[in-house]
PDB file of C-alpha atoms in Angstrom:
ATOM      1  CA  UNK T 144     130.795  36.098  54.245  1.00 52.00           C
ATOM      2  CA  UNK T 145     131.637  36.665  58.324  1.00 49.00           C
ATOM      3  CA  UNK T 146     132.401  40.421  57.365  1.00 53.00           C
ATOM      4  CA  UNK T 147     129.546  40.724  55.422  1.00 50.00           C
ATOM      5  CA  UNK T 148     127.114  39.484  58.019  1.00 53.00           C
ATOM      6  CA  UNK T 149     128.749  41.562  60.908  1.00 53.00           C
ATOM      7  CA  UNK T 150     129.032  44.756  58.871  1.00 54.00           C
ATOM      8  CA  UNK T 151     125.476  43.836  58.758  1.00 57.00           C
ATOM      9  CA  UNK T 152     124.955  43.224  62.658  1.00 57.00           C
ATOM     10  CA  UNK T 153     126.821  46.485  62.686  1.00 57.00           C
ATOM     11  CA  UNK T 154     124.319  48.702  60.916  1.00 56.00           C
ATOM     12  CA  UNK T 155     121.220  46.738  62.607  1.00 58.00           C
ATOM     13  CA  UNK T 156     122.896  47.844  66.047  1.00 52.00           C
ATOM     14  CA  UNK T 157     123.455  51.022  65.027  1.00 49.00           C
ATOM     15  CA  UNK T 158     119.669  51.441  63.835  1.00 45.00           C
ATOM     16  CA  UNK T 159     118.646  50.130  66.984  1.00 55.00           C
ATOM     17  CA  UNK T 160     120.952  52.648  68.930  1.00 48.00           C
ATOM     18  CA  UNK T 161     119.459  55.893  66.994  1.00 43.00           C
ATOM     19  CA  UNK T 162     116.020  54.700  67.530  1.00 46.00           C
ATOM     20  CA  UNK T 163     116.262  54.073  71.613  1.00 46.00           C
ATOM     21  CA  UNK T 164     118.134  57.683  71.594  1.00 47.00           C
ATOM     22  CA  UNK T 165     115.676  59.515  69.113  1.00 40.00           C
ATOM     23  CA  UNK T 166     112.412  57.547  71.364  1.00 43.00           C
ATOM     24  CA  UNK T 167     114.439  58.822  74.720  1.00 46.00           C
ATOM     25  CA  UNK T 168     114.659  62.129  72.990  1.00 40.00           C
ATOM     26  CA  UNK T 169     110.733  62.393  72.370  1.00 43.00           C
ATOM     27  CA  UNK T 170     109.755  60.985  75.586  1.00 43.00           C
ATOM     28  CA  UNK T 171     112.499  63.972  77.471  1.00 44.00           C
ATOM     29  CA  UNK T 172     110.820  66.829  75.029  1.00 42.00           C
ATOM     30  CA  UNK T 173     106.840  65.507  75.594  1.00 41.00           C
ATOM     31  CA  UNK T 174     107.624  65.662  79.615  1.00 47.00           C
ATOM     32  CA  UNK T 175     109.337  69.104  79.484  1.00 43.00           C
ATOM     33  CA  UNK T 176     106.145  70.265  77.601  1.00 46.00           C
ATOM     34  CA  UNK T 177     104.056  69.189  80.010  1.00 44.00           C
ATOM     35  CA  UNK T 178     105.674  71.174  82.557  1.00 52.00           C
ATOM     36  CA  UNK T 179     106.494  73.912  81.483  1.00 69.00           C
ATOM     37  CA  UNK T 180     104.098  77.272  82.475  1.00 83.00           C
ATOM     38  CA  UNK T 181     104.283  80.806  81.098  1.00 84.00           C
ATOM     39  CA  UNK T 182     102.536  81.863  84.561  1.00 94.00           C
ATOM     40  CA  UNK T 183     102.159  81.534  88.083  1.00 95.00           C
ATOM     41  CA  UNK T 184      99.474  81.972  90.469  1.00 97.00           C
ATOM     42  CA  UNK T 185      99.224  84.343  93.812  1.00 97.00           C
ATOM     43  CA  UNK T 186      96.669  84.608  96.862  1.00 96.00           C
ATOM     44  CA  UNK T 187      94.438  87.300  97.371  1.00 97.00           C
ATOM     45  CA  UNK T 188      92.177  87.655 100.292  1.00 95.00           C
ATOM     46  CA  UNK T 189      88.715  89.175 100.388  1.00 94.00           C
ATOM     47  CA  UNK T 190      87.075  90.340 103.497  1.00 93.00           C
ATOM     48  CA  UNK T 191      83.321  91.748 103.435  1.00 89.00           C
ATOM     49  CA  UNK T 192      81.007  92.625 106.703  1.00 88.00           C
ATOM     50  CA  UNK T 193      77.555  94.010 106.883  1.00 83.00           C
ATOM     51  CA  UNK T 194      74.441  93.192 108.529  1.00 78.00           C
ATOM     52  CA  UNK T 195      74.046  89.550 107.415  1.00 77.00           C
ATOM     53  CA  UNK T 196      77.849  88.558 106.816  1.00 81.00           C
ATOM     54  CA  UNK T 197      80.743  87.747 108.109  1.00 88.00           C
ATOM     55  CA  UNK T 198      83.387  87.365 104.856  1.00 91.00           C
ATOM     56  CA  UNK T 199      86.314  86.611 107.440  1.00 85.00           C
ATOM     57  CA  UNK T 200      88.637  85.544 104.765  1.00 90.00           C
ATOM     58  CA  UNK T 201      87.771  84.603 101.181  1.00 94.00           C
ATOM     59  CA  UNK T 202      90.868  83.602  99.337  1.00 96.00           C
ATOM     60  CA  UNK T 203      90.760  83.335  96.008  1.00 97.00           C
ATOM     61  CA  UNK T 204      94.126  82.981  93.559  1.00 97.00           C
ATOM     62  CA  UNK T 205      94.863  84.849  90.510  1.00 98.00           C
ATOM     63  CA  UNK T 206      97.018  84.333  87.748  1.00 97.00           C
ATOM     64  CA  UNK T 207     100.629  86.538  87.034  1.00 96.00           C
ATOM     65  CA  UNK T 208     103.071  86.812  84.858  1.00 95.00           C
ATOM     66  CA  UNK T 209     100.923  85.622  81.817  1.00 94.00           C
ATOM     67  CA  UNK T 210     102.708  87.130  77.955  1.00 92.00           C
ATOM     68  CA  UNK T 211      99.088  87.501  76.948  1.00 94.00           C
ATOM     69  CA  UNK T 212      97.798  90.354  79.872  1.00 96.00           C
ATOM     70  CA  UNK T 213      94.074  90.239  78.401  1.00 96.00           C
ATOM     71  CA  UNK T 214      93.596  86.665  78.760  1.00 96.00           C
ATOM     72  CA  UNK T 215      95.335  86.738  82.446  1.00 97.00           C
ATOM     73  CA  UNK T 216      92.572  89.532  82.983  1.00 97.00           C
ATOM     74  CA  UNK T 217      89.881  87.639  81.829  1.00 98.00           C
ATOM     75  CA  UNK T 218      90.798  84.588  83.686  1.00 98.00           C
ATOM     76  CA  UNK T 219      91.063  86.017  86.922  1.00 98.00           C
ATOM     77  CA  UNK T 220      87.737  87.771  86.578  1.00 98.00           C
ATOM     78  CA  UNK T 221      86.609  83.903  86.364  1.00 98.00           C
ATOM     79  CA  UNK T 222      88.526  83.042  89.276  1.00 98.00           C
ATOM     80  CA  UNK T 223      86.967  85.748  91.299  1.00 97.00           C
ATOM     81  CA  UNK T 224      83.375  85.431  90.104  1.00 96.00           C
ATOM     82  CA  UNK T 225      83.343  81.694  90.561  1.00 95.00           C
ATOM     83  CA  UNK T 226      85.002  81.762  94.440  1.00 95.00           C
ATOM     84  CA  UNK T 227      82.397  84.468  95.343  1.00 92.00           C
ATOM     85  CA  UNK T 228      79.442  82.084  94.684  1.00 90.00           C
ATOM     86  CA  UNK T 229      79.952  81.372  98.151  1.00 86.00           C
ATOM     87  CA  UNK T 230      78.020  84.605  99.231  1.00 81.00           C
ATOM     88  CA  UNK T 231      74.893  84.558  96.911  1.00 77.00           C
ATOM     89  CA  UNK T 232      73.369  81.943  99.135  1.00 64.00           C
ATOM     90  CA  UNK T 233      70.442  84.362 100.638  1.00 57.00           C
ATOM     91  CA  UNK T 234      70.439  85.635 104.113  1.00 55.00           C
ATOM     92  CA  UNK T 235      66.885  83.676 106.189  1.00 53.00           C
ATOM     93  CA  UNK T 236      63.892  85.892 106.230  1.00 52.00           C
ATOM     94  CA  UNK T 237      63.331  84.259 109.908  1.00 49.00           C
ATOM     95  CA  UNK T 238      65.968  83.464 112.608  1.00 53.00           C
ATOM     96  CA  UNK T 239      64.622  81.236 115.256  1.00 55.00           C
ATOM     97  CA  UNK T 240      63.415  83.954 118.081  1.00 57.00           C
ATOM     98  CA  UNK T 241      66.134  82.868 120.701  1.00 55.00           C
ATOM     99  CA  UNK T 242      67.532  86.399 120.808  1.00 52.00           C
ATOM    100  CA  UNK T 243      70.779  85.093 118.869  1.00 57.00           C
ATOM    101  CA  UNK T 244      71.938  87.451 116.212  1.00 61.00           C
ATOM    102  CA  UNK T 245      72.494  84.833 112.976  1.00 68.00           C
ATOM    103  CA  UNK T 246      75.095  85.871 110.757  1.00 76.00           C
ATOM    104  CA  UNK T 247      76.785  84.191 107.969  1.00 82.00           C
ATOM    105  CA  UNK T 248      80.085  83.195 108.200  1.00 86.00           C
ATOM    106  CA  UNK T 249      82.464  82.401 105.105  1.00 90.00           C
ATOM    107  CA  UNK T 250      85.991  81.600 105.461  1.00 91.00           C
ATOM    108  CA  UNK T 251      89.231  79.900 103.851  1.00 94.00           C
ATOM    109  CA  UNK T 252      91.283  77.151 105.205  1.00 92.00           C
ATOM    110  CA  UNK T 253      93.497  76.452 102.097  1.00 93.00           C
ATOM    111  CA  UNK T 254      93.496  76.969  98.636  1.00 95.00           C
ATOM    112  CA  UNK T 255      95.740  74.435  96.009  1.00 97.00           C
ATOM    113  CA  UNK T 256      96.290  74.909  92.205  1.00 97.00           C
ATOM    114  CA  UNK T 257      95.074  70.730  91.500  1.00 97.00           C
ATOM    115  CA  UNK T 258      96.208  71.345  87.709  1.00 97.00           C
ATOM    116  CA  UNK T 259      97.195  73.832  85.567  1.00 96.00           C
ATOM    117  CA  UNK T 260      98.779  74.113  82.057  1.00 94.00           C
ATOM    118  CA  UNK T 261      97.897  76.472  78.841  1.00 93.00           C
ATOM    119  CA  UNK T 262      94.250  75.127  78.507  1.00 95.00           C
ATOM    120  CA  UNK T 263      93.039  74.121  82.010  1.00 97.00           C
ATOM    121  CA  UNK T 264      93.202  75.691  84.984  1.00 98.00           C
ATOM    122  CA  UNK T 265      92.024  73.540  88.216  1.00 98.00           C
ATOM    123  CA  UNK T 266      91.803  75.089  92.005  1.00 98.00           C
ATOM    124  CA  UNK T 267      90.035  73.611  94.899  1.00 97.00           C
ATOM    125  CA  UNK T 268      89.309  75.850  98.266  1.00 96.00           C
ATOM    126  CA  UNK T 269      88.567  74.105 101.222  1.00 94.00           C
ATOM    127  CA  UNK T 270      86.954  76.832 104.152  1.00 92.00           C
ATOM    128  CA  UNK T 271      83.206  77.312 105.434  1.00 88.00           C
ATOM    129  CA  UNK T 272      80.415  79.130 104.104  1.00 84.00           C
ATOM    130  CA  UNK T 273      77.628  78.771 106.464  1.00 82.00           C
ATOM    131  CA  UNK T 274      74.918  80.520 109.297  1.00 77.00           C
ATOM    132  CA  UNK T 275      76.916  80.037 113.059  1.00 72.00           C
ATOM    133  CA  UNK T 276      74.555  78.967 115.468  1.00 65.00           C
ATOM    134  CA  UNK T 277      75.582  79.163 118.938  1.00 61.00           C
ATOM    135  CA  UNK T 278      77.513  76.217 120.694  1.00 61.00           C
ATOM    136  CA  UNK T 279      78.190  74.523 117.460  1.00 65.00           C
ATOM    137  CA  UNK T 280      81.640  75.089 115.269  1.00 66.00           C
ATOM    138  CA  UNK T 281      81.540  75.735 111.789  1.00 74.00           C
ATOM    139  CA  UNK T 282      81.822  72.715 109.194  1.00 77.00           C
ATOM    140  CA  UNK T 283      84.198  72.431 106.702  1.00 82.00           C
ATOM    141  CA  UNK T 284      82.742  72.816 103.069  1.00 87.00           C
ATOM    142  CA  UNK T 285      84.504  72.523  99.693  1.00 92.00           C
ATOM    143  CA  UNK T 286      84.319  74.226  96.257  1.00 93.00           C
ATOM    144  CA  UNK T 287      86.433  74.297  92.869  1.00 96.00           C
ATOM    145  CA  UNK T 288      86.805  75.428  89.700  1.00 97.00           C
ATOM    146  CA  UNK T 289      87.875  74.636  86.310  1.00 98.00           C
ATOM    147  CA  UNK T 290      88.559  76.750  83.943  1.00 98.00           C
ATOM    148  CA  UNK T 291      88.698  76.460  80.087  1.00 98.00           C
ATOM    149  CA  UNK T 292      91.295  78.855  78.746  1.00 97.00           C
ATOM    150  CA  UNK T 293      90.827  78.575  75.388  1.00 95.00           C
ATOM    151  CA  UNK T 294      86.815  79.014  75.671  1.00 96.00           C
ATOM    152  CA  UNK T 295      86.998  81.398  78.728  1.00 97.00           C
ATOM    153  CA  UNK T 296      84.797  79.756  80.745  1.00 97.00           C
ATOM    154  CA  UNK T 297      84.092  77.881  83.838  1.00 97.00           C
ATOM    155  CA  UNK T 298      83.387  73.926  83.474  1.00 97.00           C
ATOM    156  CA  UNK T 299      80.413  72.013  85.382  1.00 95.00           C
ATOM    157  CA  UNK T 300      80.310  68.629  85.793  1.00 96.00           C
ATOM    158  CA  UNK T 301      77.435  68.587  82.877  1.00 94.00           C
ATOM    159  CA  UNK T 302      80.374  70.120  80.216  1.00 96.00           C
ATOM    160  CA  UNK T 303      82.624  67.309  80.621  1.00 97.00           C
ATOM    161  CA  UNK T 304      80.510  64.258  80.902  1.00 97.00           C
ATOM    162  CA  UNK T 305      78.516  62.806  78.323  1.00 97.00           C
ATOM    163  CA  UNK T 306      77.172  59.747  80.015  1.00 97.00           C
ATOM    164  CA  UNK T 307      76.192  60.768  83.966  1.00 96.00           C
ATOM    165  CA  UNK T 308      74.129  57.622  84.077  1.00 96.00           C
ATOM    166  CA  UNK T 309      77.702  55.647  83.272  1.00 97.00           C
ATOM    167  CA  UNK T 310      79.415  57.851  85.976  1.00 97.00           C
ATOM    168  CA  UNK T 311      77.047  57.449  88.401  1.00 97.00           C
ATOM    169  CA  UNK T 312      77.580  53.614  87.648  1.00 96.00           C
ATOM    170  CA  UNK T 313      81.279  53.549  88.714  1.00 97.00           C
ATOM    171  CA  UNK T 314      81.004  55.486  91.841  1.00 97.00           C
ATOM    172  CA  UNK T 315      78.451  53.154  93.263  1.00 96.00           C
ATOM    173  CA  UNK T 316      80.792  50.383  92.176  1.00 96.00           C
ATOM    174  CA  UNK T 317      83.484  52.174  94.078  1.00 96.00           C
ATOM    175  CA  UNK T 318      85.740  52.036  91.225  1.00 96.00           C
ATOM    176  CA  UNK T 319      86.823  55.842  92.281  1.00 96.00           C
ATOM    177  CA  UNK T 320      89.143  56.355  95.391  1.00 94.00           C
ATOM    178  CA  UNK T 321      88.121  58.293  98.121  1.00 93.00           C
ATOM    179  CA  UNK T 322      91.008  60.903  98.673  1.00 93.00           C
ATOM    180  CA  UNK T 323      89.796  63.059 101.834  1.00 92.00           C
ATOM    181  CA  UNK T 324      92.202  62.414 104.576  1.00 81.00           C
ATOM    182  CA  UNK T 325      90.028  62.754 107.091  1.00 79.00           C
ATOM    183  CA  UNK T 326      91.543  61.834 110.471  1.00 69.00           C
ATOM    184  CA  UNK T 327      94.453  61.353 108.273  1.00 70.00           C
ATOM    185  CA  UNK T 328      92.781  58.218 106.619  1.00 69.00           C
ATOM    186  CA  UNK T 329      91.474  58.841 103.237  1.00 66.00           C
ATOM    187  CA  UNK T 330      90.148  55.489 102.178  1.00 66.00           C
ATOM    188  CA  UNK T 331      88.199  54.112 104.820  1.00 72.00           C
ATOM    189  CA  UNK T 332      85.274  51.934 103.930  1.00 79.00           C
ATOM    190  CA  UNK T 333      82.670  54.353 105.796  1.00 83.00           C
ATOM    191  CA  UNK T 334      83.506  56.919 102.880  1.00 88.00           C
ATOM    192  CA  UNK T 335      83.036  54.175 100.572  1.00 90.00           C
ATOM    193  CA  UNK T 336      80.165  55.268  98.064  1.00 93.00           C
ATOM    194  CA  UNK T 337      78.584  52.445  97.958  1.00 92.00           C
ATOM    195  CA  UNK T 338      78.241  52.765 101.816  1.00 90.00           C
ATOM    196  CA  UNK T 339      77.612  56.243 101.866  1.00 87.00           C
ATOM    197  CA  UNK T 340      74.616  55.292  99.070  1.00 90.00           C
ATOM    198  CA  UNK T 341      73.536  51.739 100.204  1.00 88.00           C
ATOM    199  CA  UNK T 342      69.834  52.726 101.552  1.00 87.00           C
ATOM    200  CA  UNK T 343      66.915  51.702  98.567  1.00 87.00           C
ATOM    201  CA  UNK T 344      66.443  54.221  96.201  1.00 87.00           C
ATOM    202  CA  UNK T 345      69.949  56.051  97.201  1.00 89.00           C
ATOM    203  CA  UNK T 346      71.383  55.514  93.448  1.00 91.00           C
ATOM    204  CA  UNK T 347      68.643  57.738  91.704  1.00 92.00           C
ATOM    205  CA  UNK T 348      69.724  59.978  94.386  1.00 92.00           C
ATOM    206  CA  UNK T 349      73.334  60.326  93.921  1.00 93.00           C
ATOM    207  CA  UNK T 350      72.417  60.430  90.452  1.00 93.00           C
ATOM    208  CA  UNK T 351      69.986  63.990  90.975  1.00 92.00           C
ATOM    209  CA  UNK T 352      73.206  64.962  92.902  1.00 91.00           C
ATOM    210  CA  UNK T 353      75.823  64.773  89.730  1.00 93.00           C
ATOM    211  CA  UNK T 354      72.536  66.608  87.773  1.00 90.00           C
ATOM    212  CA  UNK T 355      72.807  69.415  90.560  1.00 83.00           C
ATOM    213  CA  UNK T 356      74.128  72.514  90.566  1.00 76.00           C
ATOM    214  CA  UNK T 357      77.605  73.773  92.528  1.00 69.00           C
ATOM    215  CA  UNK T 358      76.115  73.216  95.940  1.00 75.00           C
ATOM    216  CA  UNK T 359      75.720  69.482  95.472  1.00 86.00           C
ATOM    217  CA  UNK T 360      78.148  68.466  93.617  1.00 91.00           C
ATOM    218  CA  UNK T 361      81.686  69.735  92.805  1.00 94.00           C
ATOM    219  CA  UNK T 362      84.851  68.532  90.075  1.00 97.00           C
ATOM    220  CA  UNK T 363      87.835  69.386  89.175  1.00 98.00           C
ATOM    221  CA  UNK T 364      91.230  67.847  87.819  1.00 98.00           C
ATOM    222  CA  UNK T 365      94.257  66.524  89.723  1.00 97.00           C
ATOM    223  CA  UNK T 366      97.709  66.204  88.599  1.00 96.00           C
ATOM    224  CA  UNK T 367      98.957  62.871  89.557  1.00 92.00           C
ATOM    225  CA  UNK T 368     102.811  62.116  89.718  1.00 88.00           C
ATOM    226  CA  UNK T 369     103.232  59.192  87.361  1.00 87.00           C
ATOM    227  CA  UNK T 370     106.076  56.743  88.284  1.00 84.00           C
ATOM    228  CA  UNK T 371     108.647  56.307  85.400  1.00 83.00           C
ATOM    229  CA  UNK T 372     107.040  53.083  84.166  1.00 81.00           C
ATOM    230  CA  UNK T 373     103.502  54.909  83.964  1.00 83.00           C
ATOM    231  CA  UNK T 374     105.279  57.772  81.987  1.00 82.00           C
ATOM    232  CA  UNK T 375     106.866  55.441  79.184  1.00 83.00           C
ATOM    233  CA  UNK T 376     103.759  53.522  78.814  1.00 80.00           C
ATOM    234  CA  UNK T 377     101.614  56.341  78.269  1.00 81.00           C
ATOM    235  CA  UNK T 378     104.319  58.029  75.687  1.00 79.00           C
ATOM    236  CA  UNK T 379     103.581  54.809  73.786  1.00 86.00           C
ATOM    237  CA  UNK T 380      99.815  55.504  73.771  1.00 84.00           C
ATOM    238  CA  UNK T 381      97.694  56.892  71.580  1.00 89.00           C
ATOM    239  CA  UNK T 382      97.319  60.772  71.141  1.00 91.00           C
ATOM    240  CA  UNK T 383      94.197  60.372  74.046  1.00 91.00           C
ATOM    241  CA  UNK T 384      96.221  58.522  76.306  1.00 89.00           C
ATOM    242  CA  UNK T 385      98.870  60.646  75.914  1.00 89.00           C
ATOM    243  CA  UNK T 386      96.885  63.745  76.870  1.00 90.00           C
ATOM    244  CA  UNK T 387      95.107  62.282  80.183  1.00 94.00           C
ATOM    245  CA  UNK T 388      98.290  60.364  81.781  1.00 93.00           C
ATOM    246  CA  UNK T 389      99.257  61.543  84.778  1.00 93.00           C
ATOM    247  CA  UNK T 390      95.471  63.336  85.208  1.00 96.00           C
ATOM    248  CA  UNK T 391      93.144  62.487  87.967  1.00 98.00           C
ATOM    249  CA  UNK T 392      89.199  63.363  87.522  1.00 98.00           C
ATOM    250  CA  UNK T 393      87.872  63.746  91.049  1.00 98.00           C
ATOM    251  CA  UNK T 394      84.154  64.411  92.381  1.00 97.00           C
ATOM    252  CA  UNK T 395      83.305  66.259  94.736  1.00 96.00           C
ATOM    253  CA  UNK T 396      80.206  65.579  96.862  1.00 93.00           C
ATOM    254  CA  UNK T 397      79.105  68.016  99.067  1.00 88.00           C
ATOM    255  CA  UNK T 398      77.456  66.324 101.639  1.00 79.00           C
ATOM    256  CA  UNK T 399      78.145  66.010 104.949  1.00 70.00           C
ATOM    257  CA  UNK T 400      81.230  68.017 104.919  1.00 79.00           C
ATOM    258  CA  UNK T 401      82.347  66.920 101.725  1.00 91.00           C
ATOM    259  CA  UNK T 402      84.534  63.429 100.202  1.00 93.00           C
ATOM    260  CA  UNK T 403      86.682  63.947  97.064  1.00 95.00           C
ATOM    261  CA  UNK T 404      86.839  60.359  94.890  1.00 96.00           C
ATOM    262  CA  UNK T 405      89.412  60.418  92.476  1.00 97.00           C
ATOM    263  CA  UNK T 406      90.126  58.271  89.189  1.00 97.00           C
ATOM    264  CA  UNK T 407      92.511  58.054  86.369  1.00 96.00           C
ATOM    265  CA  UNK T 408      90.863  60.399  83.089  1.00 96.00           C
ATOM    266  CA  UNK T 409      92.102  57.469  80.943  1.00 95.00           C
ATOM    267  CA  UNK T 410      89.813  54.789  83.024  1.00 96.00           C
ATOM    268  CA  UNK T 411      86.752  57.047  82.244  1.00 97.00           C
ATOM    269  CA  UNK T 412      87.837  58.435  78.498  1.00 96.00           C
ATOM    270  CA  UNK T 413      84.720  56.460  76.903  1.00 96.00           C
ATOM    271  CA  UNK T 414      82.433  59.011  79.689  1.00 97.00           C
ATOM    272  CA  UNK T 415      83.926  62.352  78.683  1.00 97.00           C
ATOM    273  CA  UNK T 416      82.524  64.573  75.878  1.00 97.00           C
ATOM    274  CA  UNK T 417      84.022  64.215  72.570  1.00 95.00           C
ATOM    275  CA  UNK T 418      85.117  68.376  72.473  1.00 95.00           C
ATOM    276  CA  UNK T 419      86.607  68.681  75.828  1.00 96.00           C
ATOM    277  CA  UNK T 420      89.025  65.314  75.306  1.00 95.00           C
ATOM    278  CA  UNK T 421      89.924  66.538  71.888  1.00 94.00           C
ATOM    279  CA  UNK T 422      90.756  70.244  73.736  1.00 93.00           C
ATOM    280  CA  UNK T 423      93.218  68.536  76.047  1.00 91.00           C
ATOM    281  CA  UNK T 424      94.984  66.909  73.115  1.00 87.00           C
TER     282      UNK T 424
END
């Protein structure tokens, strides 16, 4: 009876052993997919002058060493179109008569790849696009872009969201983190949005903003490191939590400079259209 009953701890061990090894196994294989890219991104710089502007140094970044060379061409025609919005803001019929020549400036500071994998492509550009007036600097403005690589197209805030009402709802309950380091503190509580939006009537405000176009309000997503614990418990998710883990959603309002606010995808899941979840699975 002893040797039966060990023979049978034996083979319950054993079970145990081949499951840990075929979980770790899994959990190894769904992180190398996740990292692994068939392409790479380089810089290239755009400079423009005529009697109105001053392109001093539009960087935008394109995609290389892509297997598939008509999709690479196709997305960085996307990448380029979408950076260059920057100019089509109109030149003033009237400068103030000071005898100042007003020109309009636009400019890159940096540029960072926020995500990237087969389906999405995220880049943010920090720089300046804006009319110099004399004795005054030029202030630092924001833009991004998200591309869908499947659909070939560029993604507004109004693509991914179903419920703007909902999201306008968390960021006035501060539940997103502000993530602009600036002065090398990114989560004061003057960037707060709840400060930032306390006045009467400033909630139906920021609300017209995430309804706005590209000037007002800006998105894109951020890769996140995860820390080991984060990684296993999403592995034992669901397909959903699987695909957002270790993904950031982050808005983008343009005001005042600009403040990035940043959340986990999985804390806002229930917010996102239906389609562009199930095209990250």
């Amino acid at each position: 009876m002893k040797k039966v009953a060990k023979k049978g701890w034996c083979i319950t061990a054993a079970v145990m052993a081949v499951s840990v090894i075929v979980c770790i196994f899994c959990f190894v294989r769904w992180e190398r997919k996740s990292s692994d890219l068939s392409f790479q991104f380089e810089e290239t710089t755009y400079t423009y002058e005529d009697e109105y502007y001053d392109v001093d140094k539009l960087v935008y970044l394109q995609m290389v060493g892509s297997r598939d060379k008509e999709k690479e061409r196709k997305i960085n025609q996307l990448l380029e179109d979408d950076r260059k919005k920057v100019m089509e803001m109109e030149p003033p019929d009237l400068y103030p008569d000071d005898g100042w020549e007003y020109r309009f400036h636009v400019g890159t500071h940096r540029c960072d790849v926020e995500y990237a994998d087969e389906k999405f492509i995220s880049i943010s550009y920090d720089g300046y696009a804006q009319y110099f007036s004399p004795g005054k600097g030029f202030d630092s403005s924001m833009m991004a872009t998200t591309i869908d690589c499947e659909e070939m197209k560029v993604l507004e805030l109004k693509d991914v969201v179903s419920d703007l009402d909902g999201l306008c709802q968390m960021l006035m309950e501060d539940r997103f983190k502000h993530i602009t380091a600036w002065d090398g503190e990114p989560d004061l509580d003057f960037y707060k949005v709840s400060t930032t939006y306390s006045r009467e009537g400033a909630e139906r405000d920021l609300l017209e903003t995430l309804n706005g176009n590209d000037r007002e309000i800006e998105w894109y997503i951020k890769e996140r490191k995860m820390s080991f614990s984060e990684r296993w418990s999403a592995f034992w998710g669901d397909e959903v939590d699987k695909a957002l883990a270790g993904k950031d959603f982050v808005i983008v309002i343009l005001k005042d400079n600009y403040n990035e606010y940043a959340i986990d995808m999985r804390q806002i899941r229930e917010l996102l259209k239906e389609d562009f979840v199930k095209s990250m699975l």
